[in-house]
Tab-separated table of C-alpha atoms in Angstrom:
chain	number	residue	atom	x	y	z
A	77	MET	CA	2.885	40.564	-115.292
A	78	LYS	CA	5.246	38.990	-117.777
A	79	LYS	CA	7.133	42.308	-118.125
A	80	ASN	CA	7.752	42.542	-114.340
A	81	GLY	CA	8.826	38.893	-114.162
A	82	LEU	CA	11.192	39.357	-117.090
A	83	LYS	CA	12.668	42.546	-115.568
A	84	THR	CA	13.212	40.836	-112.220
A	85	MET	CA	14.852	37.882	-113.907
A	86	VAL	CA	17.221	40.129	-115.901
A	87	ILE	CA	18.149	42.077	-112.733
A	88	VAL	CA	18.840	38.836	-110.821
A	89	ILE	CA	21.014	37.506	-113.677
A	90	ILE	CA	22.986	40.768	-113.878
A	91	ALA	CA	23.456	40.860	-110.087
A	92	ALA	CA	24.612	37.228	-110.083
A	93	ALA	CA	27.035	37.907	-112.939
A	94	LEU	CA	28.427	40.936	-111.078
A	95	CYS	CA	28.889	38.858	-107.898
A	96	LEU	CA	30.621	36.061	-109.802
A	97	GLY	CA	32.815	38.558	-111.636
A	98	TYR	CA	33.835	40.244	-108.387
A	99	TYR	CA	34.552	36.860	-106.757
A	100	TYR	CA	36.722	35.885	-109.745
A	101	TYR	CA	38.547	39.225	-109.539
A	102	LEU	CA	39.293	38.747	-105.826
A	103	THR	CA	40.527	35.171	-106.204
A	104	GLN	CA	42.592	35.687	-109.361
A	105	ARG	CA	44.167	39.066	-108.801
A	106	ASP	CA	47.870	39.342	-108.063
A	107	THR	CA	48.179	40.861	-104.627
A	108	GLY	CA	51.790	41.829	-105.296
A	109	LYS	CA	52.879	39.947	-102.209
A	110	GLU	CA	54.824	36.785	-102.759
A	111	GLU	CA	55.030	34.253	-100.006
A	112	MET	CA	58.188	34.673	-97.952
A	113	THR	CA	60.682	31.856	-97.697
A	114	GLU	CA	61.715	30.527	-94.288
A	115	VAL	CA	65.059	32.311	-94.717
A	116	GLU	CA	63.306	35.630	-95.370
A	117	MET	CA	60.977	35.114	-92.398
A	118	ILE	CA	63.907	34.472	-90.059
A	119	ILE	CA	65.867	37.451	-91.359
A	120	SER	CA	62.854	39.766	-91.160
A	121	LYS	CA	61.894	38.847	-87.578
A	122	ASP	CA	62.528	41.880	-85.381
A	123	LEU	CA	63.901	40.230	-82.258
A	124	GLU	CA	64.155	43.567	-80.442
A	125	LYS	CA	60.387	44.052	-80.656
A	126	SER	CA	59.243	40.434	-80.490
A	127	TYR	CA	61.872	38.439	-78.648
A	128	PRO	CA	60.719	34.903	-77.726
A	129	LYS	CA	59.094	34.971	-74.281
A	130	THR	CA	60.098	31.536	-72.969
A	131	ALA	CA	63.258	29.438	-72.969
A	132	ARG	CA	61.450	26.874	-75.131
A	133	GLU	CA	60.485	29.509	-77.716
A	134	VAL	CA	64.117	30.695	-77.902
A	135	VAL	CA	65.292	27.150	-78.642
A	136	LYS	CA	62.491	26.584	-81.157
A	137	PHE	CA	63.463	29.747	-83.053
A	138	TYR	CA	67.144	28.736	-82.925
A	139	ASN	CA	66.145	25.332	-84.345
A	140	ARG	CA	64.380	27.067	-87.239
A	141	ILE	CA	67.665	28.850	-87.893
A	142	LEU	CA	69.573	25.542	-87.825
A	143	LYS	CA	67.174	24.005	-90.335
A	144	CYS	CA	67.736	27.005	-92.603
A	145	TYR	CA	71.496	26.567	-92.428
A	146	TYR	CA	71.342	23.003	-93.664
A	147	ASP	CA	68.136	22.730	-95.691
A	148	GLN	CA	67.446	26.070	-97.401
A	149	GLN	CA	68.822	28.054	-100.320
A	150	TYR	CA	70.236	31.499	-99.525
A	151	SER	CA	72.824	33.998	-100.623
A	152	GLU	CA	76.090	34.731	-98.813
A	153	GLU	CA	74.558	37.994	-97.565
A	154	GLN	CA	71.464	36.184	-96.268
A	155	LEU	CA	73.634	33.646	-94.435
A	156	GLY	CA	75.380	36.520	-92.666
A	157	LYS	CA	72.008	37.927	-91.604
A	158	ILE	CA	70.787	34.525	-90.401
A	159	THR	CA	73.886	34.124	-88.228
A	160	GLU	CA	73.312	37.629	-86.841
A	161	GLN	CA	69.801	36.561	-85.811
A	162	ALA	CA	71.233	33.439	-84.152
A	163	ARG	CA	73.732	35.520	-82.186
A	164	ILE	CA	70.937	37.752	-80.858
A	165	LEU	CA	69.619	34.632	-79.101
A	166	MET	CA	72.988	34.056	-77.436
A	167	ASP	CA	74.079	35.086	-73.950
A	168	GLU	CA	76.709	37.838	-73.810
A	169	GLU	CA	79.232	35.390	-72.363
A	170	LEU	CA	78.810	33.077	-75.358
A	171	LYS	CA	79.034	36.005	-77.802
A	172	GLU	CA	82.328	37.124	-76.264
A	173	ILE	CA	83.992	33.803	-77.014
A	174	ASN	CA	82.134	33.360	-80.305
A	175	THR	CA	82.485	36.529	-82.406
A	176	GLN	CA	80.254	37.126	-85.437
A	177	GLU	CA	83.130	36.321	-87.808
A	178	ALA	CA	84.143	33.158	-85.946
A	179	TYR	CA	80.537	31.998	-85.687
A	180	LEU	CA	79.907	32.622	-89.399
A	181	GLU	CA	83.038	30.664	-90.377
A	182	SER	CA	82.069	27.803	-88.046
A	183	VAL	CA	78.573	27.674	-89.547
A	184	LYS	CA	80.018	27.672	-93.085
A	185	ALA	CA	82.305	24.753	-92.186
A	186	ASP	CA	79.385	22.788	-90.684
A	187	ILE	CA	77.236	23.481	-93.752
A	188	ALA	CA	80.050	22.319	-96.040
A	189	ASP	CA	80.334	19.060	-94.050
A	190	TYR	CA	76.586	18.484	-94.276
A	191	LYS	CA	76.592	19.112	-98.023
A	192	LYS	CA	79.629	16.891	-98.568
A	193	ASP	CA	77.934	14.050	-96.664
A	194	LYS	CA	74.581	14.870	-98.325
A	195	LYS	CA	72.833	15.238	-94.977
A	196	ARG	CA	69.743	17.176	-94.059
A	197	ILE	CA	67.749	17.707	-90.892
A	198	SER	CA	64.417	16.089	-91.613
A	199	SER	CA	62.759	16.874	-88.295
A	200	VAL	CA	63.332	18.647	-85.010
A	201	ASN	CA	61.621	18.022	-81.691
A	202	THR	CA	61.868	20.357	-78.722
A	203	GLU	CA	60.895	19.224	-75.247
A	204	SER	CA	57.511	20.259	-73.970
A	205	SER	CA	57.326	23.029	-71.386
A	206	LYS	CA	56.728	20.429	-68.664
A	207	GLU	CA	60.047	18.697	-69.381
A	208	ILE	CA	62.230	21.801	-69.137
A	209	VAL	CA	64.447	21.925	-66.059
A	210	TYR	CA	64.821	25.286	-64.308
A	211	LYS	CA	67.555	26.063	-61.783
A	212	THR	CA	68.877	29.079	-59.936
A	213	LYS	CA	72.608	29.423	-59.340
A	214	ASP	CA	74.365	32.448	-57.838
A	215	GLY	CA	71.143	34.424	-58.154
A	216	ARG	CA	70.789	33.742	-61.914
A	217	ASP	CA	68.004	31.731	-63.537
A	218	TYR	CA	68.916	28.878	-65.888
A	219	ALA	CA	66.828	26.617	-68.098
A	220	TYR	CA	67.802	23.310	-69.694
A	221	VAL	CA	65.854	22.646	-72.889
A	222	GLY	CA	66.271	19.424	-74.846
A	223	SER	CA	65.975	19.087	-78.597
A	224	SER	CA	66.354	16.068	-80.831
A	225	TYR	CA	67.268	16.176	-84.496
A	226	PHE	CA	66.575	13.460	-87.029
A	227	VAL	CA	69.265	13.675	-89.713
A	228	LYS	CA	68.929	11.890	-93.051
A	229	GLN	CA	71.767	11.198	-95.428
A	230	THR	CA	70.586	11.191	-99.044
A	231	GLY	CA	73.822	10.074	-100.706
A	232	GLY	CA	76.070	7.087	-100.259
A	233	ASP	CA	74.656	4.478	-97.916
A	234	LYS	CA	71.659	6.686	-97.022
A	235	LYS	CA	72.086	6.468	-93.265
A	236	SER	CA	69.878	8.303	-90.842
A	237	SER	CA	70.612	9.225	-87.265
A	238	SER	CA	69.187	11.004	-84.298
A	239	VAL	CA	71.085	13.608	-82.313
A	240	ALA	CA	69.950	14.889	-78.912
A	241	GLN	CA	71.164	18.200	-77.518
A	242	THR	CA	70.386	20.078	-74.352
A	243	TYR	CA	70.539	23.856	-74.531
A	244	ILE	CA	71.525	25.803	-71.451
A	245	LEU	CA	69.818	29.177	-71.305
A	246	ARG	CA	70.267	31.977	-68.814
A	247	LYS	CA	68.047	34.965	-68.147
A	248	ASP	CA	69.696	38.289	-68.867
A	249	GLU	CA	69.213	41.561	-66.966
A	250	ASN	CA	66.063	42.244	-69.041
A	251	GLY	CA	64.493	38.905	-68.109
A	252	GLN	CA	65.033	37.393	-71.567
A	253	TRP	CA	66.309	33.857	-72.008
A	254	ARG	CA	69.602	33.640	-73.907
A	255	ILE	CA	71.507	30.586	-75.072
A	256	LEU	CA	74.622	30.102	-72.940
A	257	GLY	CA	75.718	26.807	-74.486
A	258	PHE	CA	74.651	23.268	-75.259
A	259	TYR	CA	75.822	19.706	-74.897
A	260	GLN	CA	75.077	16.541	-76.814
A	261	GLU	CA	73.595	13.632	-74.966
């Protein structure tokens, strides 16, 4: 009887050691995948395959892009790709008056101003779906989506401010919401 009890105990100990070893292996192994930065996530989003479905989602994704401009680290090449993603969200009419080169230069100037003033966007709020205003004009659908930005200044007198903007979006011929413009309130 002692032999069977001893055998069973040895088998249980070996099985437990194997389970613990396997658990350790799974939790400690390098999967080879590093976590993507916000910049990389924005650049890698395939907007042709997974374009935001609502006007609110378009503005929320555009706000993620804005936060990247002012709060993230990126290369010159990555900045170009981020601005390309932003332009995909824009209405054709806005793109015509705001070429890729002009938009990129405008973004660079804004970023330089933010850095000079040591500002950063600490939080962004986008209106809830219930607060969005929808209108139809000349047979085209429009949406007015509000966002507010809380901007902190880390240098100098350390001021903080809130900026409210309303984005005007228009549905394109494919039924996708595109940013036509915005105004500050």
